[in-house]
Short mmCIF file of C-alpha atoms in Angstrom, two decimals:
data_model
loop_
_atom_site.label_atom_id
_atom_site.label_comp_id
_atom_site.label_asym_id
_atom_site.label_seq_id
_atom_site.Cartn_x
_atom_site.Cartn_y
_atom_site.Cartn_z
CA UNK A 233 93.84 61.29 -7.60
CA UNK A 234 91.65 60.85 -10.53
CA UNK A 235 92.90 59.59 -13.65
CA UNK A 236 92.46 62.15 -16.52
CA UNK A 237 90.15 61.68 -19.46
CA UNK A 238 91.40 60.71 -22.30
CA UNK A 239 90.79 62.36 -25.29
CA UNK A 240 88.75 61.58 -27.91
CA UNK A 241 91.68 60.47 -30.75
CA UNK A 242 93.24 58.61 -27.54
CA UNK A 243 90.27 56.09 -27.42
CA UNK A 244 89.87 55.43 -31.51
CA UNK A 245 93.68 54.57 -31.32
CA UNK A 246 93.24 51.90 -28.89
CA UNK A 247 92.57 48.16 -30.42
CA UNK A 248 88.84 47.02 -31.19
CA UNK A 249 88.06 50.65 -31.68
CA UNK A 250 83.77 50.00 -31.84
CA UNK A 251 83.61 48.26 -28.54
CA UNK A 252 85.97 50.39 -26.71
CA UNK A 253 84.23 53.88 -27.83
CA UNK A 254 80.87 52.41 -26.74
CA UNK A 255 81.73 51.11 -23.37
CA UNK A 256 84.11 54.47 -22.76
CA UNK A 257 81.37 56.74 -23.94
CA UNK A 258 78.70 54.77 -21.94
CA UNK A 259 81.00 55.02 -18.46
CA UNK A 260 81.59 58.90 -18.85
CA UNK A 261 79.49 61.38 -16.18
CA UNK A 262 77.86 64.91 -17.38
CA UNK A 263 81.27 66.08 -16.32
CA UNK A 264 83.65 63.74 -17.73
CA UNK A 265 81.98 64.49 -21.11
CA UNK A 266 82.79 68.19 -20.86
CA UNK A 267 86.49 67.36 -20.46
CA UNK A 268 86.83 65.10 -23.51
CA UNK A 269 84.70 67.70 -25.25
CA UNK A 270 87.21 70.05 -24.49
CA UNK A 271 90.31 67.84 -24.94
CA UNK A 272 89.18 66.59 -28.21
CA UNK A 273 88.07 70.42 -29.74
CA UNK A 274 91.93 70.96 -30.91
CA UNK A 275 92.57 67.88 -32.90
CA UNK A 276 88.62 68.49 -34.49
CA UNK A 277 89.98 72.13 -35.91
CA UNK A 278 91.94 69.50 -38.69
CA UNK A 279 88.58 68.31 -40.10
CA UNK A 280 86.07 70.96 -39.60
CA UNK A 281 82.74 69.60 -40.01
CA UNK A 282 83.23 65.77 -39.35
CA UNK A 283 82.05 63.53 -36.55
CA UNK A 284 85.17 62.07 -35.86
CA UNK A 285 88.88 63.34 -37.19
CA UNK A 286 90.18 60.75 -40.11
CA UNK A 287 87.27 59.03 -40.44
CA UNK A 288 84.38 58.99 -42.43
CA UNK A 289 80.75 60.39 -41.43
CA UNK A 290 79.70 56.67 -42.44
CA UNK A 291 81.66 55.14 -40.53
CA UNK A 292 81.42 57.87 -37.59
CA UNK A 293 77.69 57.25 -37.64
CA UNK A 294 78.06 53.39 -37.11
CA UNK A 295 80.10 54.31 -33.96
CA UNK A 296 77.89 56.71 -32.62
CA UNK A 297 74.94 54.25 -33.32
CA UNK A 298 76.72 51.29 -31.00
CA UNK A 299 76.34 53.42 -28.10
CA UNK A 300 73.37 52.05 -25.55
CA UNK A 301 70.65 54.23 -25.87
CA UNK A 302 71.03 56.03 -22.42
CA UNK A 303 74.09 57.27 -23.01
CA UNK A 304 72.29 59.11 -26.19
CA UNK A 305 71.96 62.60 -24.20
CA UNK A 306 75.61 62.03 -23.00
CA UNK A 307 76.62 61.80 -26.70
CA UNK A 308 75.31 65.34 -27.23
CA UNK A 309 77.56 67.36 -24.79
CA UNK A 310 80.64 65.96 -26.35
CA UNK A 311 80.83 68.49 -29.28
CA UNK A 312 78.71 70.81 -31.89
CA UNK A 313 78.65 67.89 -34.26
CA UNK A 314 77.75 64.92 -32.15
CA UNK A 315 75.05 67.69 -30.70
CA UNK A 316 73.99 68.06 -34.50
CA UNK A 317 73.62 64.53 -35.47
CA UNK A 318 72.23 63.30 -32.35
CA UNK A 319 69.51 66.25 -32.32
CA UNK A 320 68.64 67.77 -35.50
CA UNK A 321 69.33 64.55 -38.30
CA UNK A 322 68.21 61.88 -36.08
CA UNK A 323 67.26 60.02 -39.34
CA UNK A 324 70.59 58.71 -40.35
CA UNK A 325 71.58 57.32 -36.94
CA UNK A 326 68.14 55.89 -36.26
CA UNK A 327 68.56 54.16 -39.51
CA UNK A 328 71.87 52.95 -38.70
CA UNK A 329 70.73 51.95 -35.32
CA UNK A 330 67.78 49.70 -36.95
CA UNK A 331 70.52 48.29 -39.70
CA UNK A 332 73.19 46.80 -37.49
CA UNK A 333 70.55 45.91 -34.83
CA UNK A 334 71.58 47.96 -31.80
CA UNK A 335 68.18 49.56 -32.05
CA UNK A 336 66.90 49.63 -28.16
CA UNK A 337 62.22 49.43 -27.11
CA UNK A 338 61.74 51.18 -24.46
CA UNK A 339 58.33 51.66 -23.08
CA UNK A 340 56.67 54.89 -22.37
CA UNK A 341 54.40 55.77 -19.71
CA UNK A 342 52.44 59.49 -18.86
CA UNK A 343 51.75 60.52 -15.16
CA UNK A 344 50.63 63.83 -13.49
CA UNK A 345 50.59 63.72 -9.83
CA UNK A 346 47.86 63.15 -7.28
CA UNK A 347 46.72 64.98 -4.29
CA UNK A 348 49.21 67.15 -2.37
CA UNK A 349 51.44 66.53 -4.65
CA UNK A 350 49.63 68.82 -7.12
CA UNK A 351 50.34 71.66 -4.99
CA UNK A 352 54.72 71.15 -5.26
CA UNK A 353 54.58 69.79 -8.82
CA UNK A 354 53.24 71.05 -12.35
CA UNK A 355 50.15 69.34 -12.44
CA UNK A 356 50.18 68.69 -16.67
CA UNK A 357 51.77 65.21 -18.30
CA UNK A 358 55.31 64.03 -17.93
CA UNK A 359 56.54 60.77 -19.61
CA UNK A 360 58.82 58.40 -17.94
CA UNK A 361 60.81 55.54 -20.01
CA UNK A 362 61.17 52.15 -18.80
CA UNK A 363 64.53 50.16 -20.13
CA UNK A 364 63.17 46.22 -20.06
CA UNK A 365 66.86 45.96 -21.50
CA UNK A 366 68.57 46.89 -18.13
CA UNK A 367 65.74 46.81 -15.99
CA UNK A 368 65.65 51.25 -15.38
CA UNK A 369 63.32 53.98 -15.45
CA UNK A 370 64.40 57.09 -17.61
CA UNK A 371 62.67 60.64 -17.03
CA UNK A 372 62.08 62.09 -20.62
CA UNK A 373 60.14 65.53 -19.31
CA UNK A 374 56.79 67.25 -19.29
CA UNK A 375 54.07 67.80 -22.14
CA UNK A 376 55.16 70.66 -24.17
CA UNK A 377 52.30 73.17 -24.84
CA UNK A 378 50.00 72.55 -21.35
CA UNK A 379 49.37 75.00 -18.56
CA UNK A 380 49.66 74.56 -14.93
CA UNK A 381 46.78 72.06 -13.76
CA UNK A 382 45.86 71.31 -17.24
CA UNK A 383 46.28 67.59 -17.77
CA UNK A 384 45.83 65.76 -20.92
CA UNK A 385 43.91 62.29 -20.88
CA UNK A 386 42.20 59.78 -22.80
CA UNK A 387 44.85 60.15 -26.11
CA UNK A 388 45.89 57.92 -28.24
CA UNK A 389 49.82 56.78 -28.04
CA UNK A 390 51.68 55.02 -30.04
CA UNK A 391 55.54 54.76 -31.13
CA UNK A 392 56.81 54.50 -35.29
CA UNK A 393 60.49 55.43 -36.96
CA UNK A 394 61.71 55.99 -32.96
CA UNK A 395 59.38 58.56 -32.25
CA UNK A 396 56.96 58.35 -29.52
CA UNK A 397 53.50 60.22 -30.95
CA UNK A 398 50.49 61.79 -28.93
CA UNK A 399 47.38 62.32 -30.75
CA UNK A 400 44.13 64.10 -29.67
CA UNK A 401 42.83 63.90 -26.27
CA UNK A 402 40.74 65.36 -23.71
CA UNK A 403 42.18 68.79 -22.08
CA UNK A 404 41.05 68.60 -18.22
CA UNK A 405 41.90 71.22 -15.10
CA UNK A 406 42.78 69.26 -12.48
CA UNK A 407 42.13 70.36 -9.17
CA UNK A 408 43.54 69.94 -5.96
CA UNK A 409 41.72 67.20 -3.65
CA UNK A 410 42.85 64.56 -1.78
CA UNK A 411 41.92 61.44 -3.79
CA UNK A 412 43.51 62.57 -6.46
CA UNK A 413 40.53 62.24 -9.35
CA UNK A 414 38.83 65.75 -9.73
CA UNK A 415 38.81 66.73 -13.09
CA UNK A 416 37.17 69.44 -15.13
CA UNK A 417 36.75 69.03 -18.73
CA UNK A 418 37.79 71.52 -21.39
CA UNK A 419 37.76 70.56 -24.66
CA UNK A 420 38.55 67.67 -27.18
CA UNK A 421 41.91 68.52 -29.14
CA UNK A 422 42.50 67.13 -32.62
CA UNK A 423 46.44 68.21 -31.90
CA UNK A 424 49.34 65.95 -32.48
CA UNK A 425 53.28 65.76 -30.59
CA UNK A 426 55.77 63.79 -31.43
CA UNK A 427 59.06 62.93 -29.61
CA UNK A 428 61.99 62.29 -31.44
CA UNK A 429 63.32 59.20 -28.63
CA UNK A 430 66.70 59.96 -30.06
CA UNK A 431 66.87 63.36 -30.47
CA UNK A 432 64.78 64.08 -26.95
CA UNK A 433 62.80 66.94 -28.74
CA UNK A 434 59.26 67.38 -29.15
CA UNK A 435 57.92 68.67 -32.36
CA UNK A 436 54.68 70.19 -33.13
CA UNK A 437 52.66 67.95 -36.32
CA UNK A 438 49.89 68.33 -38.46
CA UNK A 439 46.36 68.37 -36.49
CA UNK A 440 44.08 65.01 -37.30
CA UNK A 441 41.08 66.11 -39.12
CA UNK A 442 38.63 65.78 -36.41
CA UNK A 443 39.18 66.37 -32.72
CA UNK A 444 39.32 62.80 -30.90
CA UNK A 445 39.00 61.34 -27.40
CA UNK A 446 38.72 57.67 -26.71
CA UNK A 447 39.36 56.02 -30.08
CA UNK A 448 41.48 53.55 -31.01
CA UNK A 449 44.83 54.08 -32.50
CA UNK A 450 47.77 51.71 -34.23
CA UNK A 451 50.73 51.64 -36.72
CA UNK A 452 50.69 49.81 -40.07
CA UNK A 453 53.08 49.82 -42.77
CA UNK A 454 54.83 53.12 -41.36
CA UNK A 455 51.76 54.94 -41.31
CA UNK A 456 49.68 55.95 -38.11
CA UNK A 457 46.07 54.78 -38.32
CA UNK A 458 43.19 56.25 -36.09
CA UNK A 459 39.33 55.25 -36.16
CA UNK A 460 36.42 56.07 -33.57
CA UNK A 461 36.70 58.06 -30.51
CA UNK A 462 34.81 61.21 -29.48
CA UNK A 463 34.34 64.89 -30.84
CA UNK A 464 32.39 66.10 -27.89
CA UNK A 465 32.29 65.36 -24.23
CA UNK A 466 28.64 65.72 -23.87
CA UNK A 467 25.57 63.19 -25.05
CA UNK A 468 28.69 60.59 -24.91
CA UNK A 469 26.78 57.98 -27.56
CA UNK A 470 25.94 60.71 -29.89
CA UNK A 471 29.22 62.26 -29.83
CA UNK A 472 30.62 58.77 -31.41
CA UNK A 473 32.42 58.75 -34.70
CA UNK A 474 32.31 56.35 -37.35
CA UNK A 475 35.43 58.57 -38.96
CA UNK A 476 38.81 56.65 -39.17
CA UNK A 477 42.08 58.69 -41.05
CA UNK A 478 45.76 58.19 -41.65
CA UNK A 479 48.40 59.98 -40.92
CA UNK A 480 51.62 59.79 -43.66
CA UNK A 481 54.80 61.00 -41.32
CA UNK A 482 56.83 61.95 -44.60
CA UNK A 483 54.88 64.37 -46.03
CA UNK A 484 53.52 65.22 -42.53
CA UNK A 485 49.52 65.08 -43.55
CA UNK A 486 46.82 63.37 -42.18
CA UNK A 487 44.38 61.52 -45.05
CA UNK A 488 40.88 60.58 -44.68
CA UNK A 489 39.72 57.09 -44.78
CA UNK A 490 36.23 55.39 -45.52
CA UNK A 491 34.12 55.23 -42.43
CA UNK A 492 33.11 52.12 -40.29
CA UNK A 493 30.08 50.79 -40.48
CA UNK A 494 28.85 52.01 -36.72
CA UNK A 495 30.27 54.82 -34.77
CA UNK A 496 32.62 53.43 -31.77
CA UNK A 497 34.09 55.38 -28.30
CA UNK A 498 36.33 53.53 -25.90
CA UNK A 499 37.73 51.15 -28.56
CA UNK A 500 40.77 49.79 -29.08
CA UNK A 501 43.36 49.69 -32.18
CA UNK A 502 46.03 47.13 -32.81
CA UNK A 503 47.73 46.28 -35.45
CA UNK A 504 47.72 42.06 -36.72
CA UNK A 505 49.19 41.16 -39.89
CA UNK A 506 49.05 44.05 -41.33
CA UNK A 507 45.46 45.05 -40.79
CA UNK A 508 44.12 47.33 -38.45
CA UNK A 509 41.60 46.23 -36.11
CA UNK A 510 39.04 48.23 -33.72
CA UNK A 511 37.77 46.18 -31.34
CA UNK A 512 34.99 46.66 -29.06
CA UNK A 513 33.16 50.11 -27.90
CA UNK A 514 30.54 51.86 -27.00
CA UNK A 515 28.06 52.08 -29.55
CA UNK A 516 24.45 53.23 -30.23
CA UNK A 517 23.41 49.65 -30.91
CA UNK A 518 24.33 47.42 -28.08
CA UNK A 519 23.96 44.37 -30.12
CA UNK A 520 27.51 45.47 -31.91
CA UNK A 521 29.52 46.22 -28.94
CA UNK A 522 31.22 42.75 -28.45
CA UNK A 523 32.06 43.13 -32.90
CA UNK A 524 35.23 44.30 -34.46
CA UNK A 525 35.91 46.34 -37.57
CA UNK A 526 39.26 45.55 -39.45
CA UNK A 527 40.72 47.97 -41.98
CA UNK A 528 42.37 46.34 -44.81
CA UNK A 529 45.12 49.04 -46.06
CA UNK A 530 45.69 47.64 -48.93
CA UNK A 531 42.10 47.10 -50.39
CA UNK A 532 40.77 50.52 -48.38
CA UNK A 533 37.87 48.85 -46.97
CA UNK A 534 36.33 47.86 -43.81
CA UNK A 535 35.39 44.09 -42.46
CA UNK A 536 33.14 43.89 -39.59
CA UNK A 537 33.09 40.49 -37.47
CA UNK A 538 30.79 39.72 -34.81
CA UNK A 539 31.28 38.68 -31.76
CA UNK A 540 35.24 38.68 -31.60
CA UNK A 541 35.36 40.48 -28.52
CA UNK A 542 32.71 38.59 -26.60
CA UNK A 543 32.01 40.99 -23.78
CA UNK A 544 29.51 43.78 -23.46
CA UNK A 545 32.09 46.18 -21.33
CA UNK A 546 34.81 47.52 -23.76
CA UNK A 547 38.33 46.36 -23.65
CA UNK A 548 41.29 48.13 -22.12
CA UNK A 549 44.04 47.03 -23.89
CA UNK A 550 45.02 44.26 -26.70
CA UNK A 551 48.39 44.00 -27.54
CA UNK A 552 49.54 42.00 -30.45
CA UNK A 553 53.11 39.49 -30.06
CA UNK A 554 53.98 37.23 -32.16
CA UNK A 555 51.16 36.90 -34.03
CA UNK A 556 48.69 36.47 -31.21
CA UNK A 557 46.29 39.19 -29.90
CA UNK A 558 46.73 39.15 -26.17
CA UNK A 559 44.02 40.96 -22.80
CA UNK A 560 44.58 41.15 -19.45
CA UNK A 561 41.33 43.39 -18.63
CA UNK A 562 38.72 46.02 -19.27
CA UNK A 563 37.54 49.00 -18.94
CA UNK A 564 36.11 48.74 -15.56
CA UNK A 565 38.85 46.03 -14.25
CA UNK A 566 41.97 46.50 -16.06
CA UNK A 567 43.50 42.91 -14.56
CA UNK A 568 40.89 40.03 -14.53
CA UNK A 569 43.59 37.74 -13.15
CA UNK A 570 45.02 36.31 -16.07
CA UNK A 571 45.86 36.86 -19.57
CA UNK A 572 43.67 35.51 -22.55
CA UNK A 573 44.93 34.63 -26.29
CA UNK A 574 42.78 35.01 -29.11
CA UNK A 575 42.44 31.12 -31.17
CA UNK A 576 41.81 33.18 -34.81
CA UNK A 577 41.10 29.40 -35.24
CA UNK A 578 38.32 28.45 -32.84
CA UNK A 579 37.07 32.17 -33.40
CA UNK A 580 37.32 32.86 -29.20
CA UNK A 581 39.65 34.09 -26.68
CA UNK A 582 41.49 31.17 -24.44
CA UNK A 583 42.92 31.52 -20.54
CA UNK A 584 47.08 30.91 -21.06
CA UNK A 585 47.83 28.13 -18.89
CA UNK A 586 50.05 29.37 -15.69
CA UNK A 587 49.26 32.96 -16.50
CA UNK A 588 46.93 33.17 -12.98
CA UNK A 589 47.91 35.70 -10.99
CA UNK A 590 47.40 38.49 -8.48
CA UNK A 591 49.62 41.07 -9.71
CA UNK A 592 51.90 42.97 -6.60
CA UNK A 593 50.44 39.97 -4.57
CA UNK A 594 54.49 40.65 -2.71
CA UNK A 595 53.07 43.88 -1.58
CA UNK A 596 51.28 44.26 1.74
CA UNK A 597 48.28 47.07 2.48
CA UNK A 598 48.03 48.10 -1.18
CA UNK A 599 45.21 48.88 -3.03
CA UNK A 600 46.01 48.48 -6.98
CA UNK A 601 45.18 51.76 -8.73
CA UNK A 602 46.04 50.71 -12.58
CA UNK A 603 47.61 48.14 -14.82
CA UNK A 604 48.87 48.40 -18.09
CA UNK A 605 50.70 45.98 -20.09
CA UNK A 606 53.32 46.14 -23.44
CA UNK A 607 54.62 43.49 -25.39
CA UNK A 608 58.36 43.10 -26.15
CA UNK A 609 59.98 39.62 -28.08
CA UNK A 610 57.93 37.02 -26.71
CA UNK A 611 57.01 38.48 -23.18
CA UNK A 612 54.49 40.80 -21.88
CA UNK A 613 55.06 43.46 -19.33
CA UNK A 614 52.79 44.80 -16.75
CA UNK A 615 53.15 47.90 -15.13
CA UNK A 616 51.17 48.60 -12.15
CA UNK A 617 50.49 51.27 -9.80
CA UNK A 618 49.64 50.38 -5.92
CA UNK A 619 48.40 52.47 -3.47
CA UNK A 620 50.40 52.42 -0.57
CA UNK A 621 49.33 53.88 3.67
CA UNK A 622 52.26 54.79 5.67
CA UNK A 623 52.23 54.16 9.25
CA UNK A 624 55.45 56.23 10.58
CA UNK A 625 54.63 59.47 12.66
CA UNK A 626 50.81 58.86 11.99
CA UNK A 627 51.54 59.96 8.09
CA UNK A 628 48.76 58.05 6.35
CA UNK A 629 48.97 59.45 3.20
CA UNK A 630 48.74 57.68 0.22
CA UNK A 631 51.92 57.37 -1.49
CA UNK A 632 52.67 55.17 -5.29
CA UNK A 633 54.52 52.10 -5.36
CA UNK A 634 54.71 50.71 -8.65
CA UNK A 635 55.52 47.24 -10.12
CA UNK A 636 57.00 46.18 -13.17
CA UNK A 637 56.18 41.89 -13.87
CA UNK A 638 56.76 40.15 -17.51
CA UNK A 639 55.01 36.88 -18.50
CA UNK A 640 56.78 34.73 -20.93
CA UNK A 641 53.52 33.59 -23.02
CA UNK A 642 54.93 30.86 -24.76
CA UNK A 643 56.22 28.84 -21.82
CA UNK A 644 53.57 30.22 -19.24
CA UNK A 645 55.77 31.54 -16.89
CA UNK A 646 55.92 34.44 -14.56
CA UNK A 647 59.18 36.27 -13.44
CA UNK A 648 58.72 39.94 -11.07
CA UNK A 649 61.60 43.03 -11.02
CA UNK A 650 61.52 44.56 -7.67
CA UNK A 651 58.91 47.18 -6.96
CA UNK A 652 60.05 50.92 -6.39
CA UNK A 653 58.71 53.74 -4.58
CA UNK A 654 57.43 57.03 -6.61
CA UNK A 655 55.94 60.06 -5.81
CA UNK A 656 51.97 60.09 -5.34
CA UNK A 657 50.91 60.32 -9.32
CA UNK A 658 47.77 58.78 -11.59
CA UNK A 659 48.85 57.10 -15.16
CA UNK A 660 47.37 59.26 -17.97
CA UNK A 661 47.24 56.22 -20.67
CA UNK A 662 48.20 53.17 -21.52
CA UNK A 663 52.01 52.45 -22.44
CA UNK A 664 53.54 52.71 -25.56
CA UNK A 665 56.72 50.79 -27.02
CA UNK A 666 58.95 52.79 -28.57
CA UNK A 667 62.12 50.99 -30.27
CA UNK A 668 64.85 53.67 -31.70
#
């Protein structure tokens, strides 16, 4: 027989209280939690209102916030309060969380599924988490505010105070083939989500200014910066924007900033040293596609450099670590083979020794269908997405095996986490690191 669950005042009263309510918290099932709930409602009557009996909500909240992050939704069936401070004022605890450094990144990815699939699933976004930490995938739910077959693409993501935000987009119907990549455009939103990572709520936010699809996007000093992009879908180089804006989280309001000197689509924002940078694009002139703008916040103007990006096709990613602006790829090949480092000194990007590879080269009869990469401490992840053909009962169709391998840039080496099979899905957008 099972042992019973003990209630809540029976685990504070044991020695080394912190470590054992964080490792008995983090063991509990759905179920279990509903017991000690229960069990621990009767002593809570005493102190109506607190997190935990006897103690303090300050010292409550630094118990809560040693809890590993997966055991976060856990945490909320215990009781009304937990529920409460775990949901609704996610502030304190996230603050707590990034004081005593238990604070967790986790990186986000958005799918809808493919082909046949379309036909047993909703068709619109759902995110998925990925724990580098304990090397697991986390489902975090659909897109709030899409129909069926409505699928939102080319948006800007991006993660700041433990929320995960989605700005702007394209709206598309998909429909149902085979392949997989039949879209039909709607419109360009302007429309920002956010997802409290802690809370596991989305939230409706102010609207940018201007509706935007393929622009580039970072975070800066706790604000979210956005630059480029496109208003329409049609005459795609005279639909650019030279518009950029920043949005203040606080006071929940978005802020226009001075314009770039050209208008840019199918750029790319990151963040170095405090400066935001939009690098490569589209543009009218092709002379300035290989250039790079860089916003200085704290003198409010724009610096354009030439020739930083060095290539005529715009990037697909650059993600900054450790100082160091890191590619892997571009818009039409999103792995090249290796991984380049831009030398701020020698003005050009350099191939990282030992970083040659062929990414799910383990994998036999796959086709490679994306790859995008994160960067977490000093490695870089990359997540890609192979397409698979069964050969059991004559079932050839295509089904998603994806792979997760890090790269440790400053030795050079490589290390791979065992591939897993999925249902047959397409990645939305590039990943987004999330740390709450």
């Amino acid at each position: 027989m099972a042992a019973p669950v003990p209630g809540l005042e029976q685990i504070l009263e044991e020695p080394q209280t912190y470590d054992h309510v964080r490792h008995k918290i983090h063991g509990l099932r759905l179920s279990n939690a509903r017991a000690l709930a229960s069990s621990s409602r009767s002593s809570a009557t005493e102190d109506v209102g607190t997190l935990i009996p006897k103690l303090p909500d300050s010292v409550a909240l630094h118990c809560l916030a040693r809890v590993p992050r997966s055991a976060l939704p856990l945490l909320r069936c215990v009781c009304r309060s937990w529920n409460r401070a775990l949901s609704t004022n996610t502030r304190d605890i996230a603050s707590v969380r990034r004081e005593i450094g238990t604070a967790e990144p986790w990186i986000y990815l958005s799918f809808s599924p493919r082909g046949d699939c379309i036909q047993s699933q909703r068709s619109s976004n759902y995110f998925t988490a990925f724990d580098p930490g304990s090397n697991q995938w986390h489902s975090v739910g659909w897109l709030p505010g899409l129909e069926r077959l409505e699928v939102l693409k080319g948006y800007g993501c991006v993660g700041l105070g433990g929320k995960l935000y989605v700005l702007g987009g394209t709206l598309c119907i998909k429909e149902r083939d085979f392949g997989g990549g039949c879209h039909r455009d709607l419109r360009v939103r302007s429309e920002v989500l956010a997802y409290d990572c802690i809370g596991g709520r989305w939230k409706q936010c102010a609207s940018m200014r201007k509706a935007r699809v393929d622009f580039a996007c970072s975070v800066s000093g706790g604000r979210v910066f956005v630059a480029g992009g496109r208003g329409r879908l049609d005459h795609e180089n005279a639909a650019a924007m030279a518009s950029a804006e920043v949005y203040i989280p606080e006071l929940d309001r978005w802020e226009e900033l001075p314009d770039m000197s050209i208008t840019r689509y199918k750029c790319v924002g990151v963040t170095l040293k405090g400066k935001f940078f939009v690098i490569g694009g589209y543009t009218i002139e092709t002379l300035h596609r290989s250039s790079v703008e860089i916003y200085d916040p704290s003198e409010r103007r724009w610096e354009r450099r030439p020739g930083m990006w060095a290539l005529d096709i715009p990037p697909y990613e650059v993600v900054e670590l450790q100082g160091k602006l890191y590619r892997s790829g571009d818009q039409l090949n999103h792995w090249r083979g290796s991984i380049d480092v831009y030398d701020e000194r020698l003005k050009m990007w350099k191939t990282i020794r030992g970083s040659n590879r062929r990414l799910g080269e383990d994998l036999q009869c796959t086709v490679r269908r994306y790859v995008t990469m994160a960067g977490i401490d000093s490695y870089l992840l990359f997540f890609g997405g192979h397409c698979r053909v069964g050969d059991r009962s004559g079932d050839h169709r295509p089904f998603c095996l994806e792979t997760v391998d890090a790269f440790q840039a400053p030795v050079g080496r490589w290390c791979g986490l065992d591939p897993f099979r999925s249902s047959c899905r397409e990645l939305c957008s590039s990943c987004c690191v999330v740390t709450a």
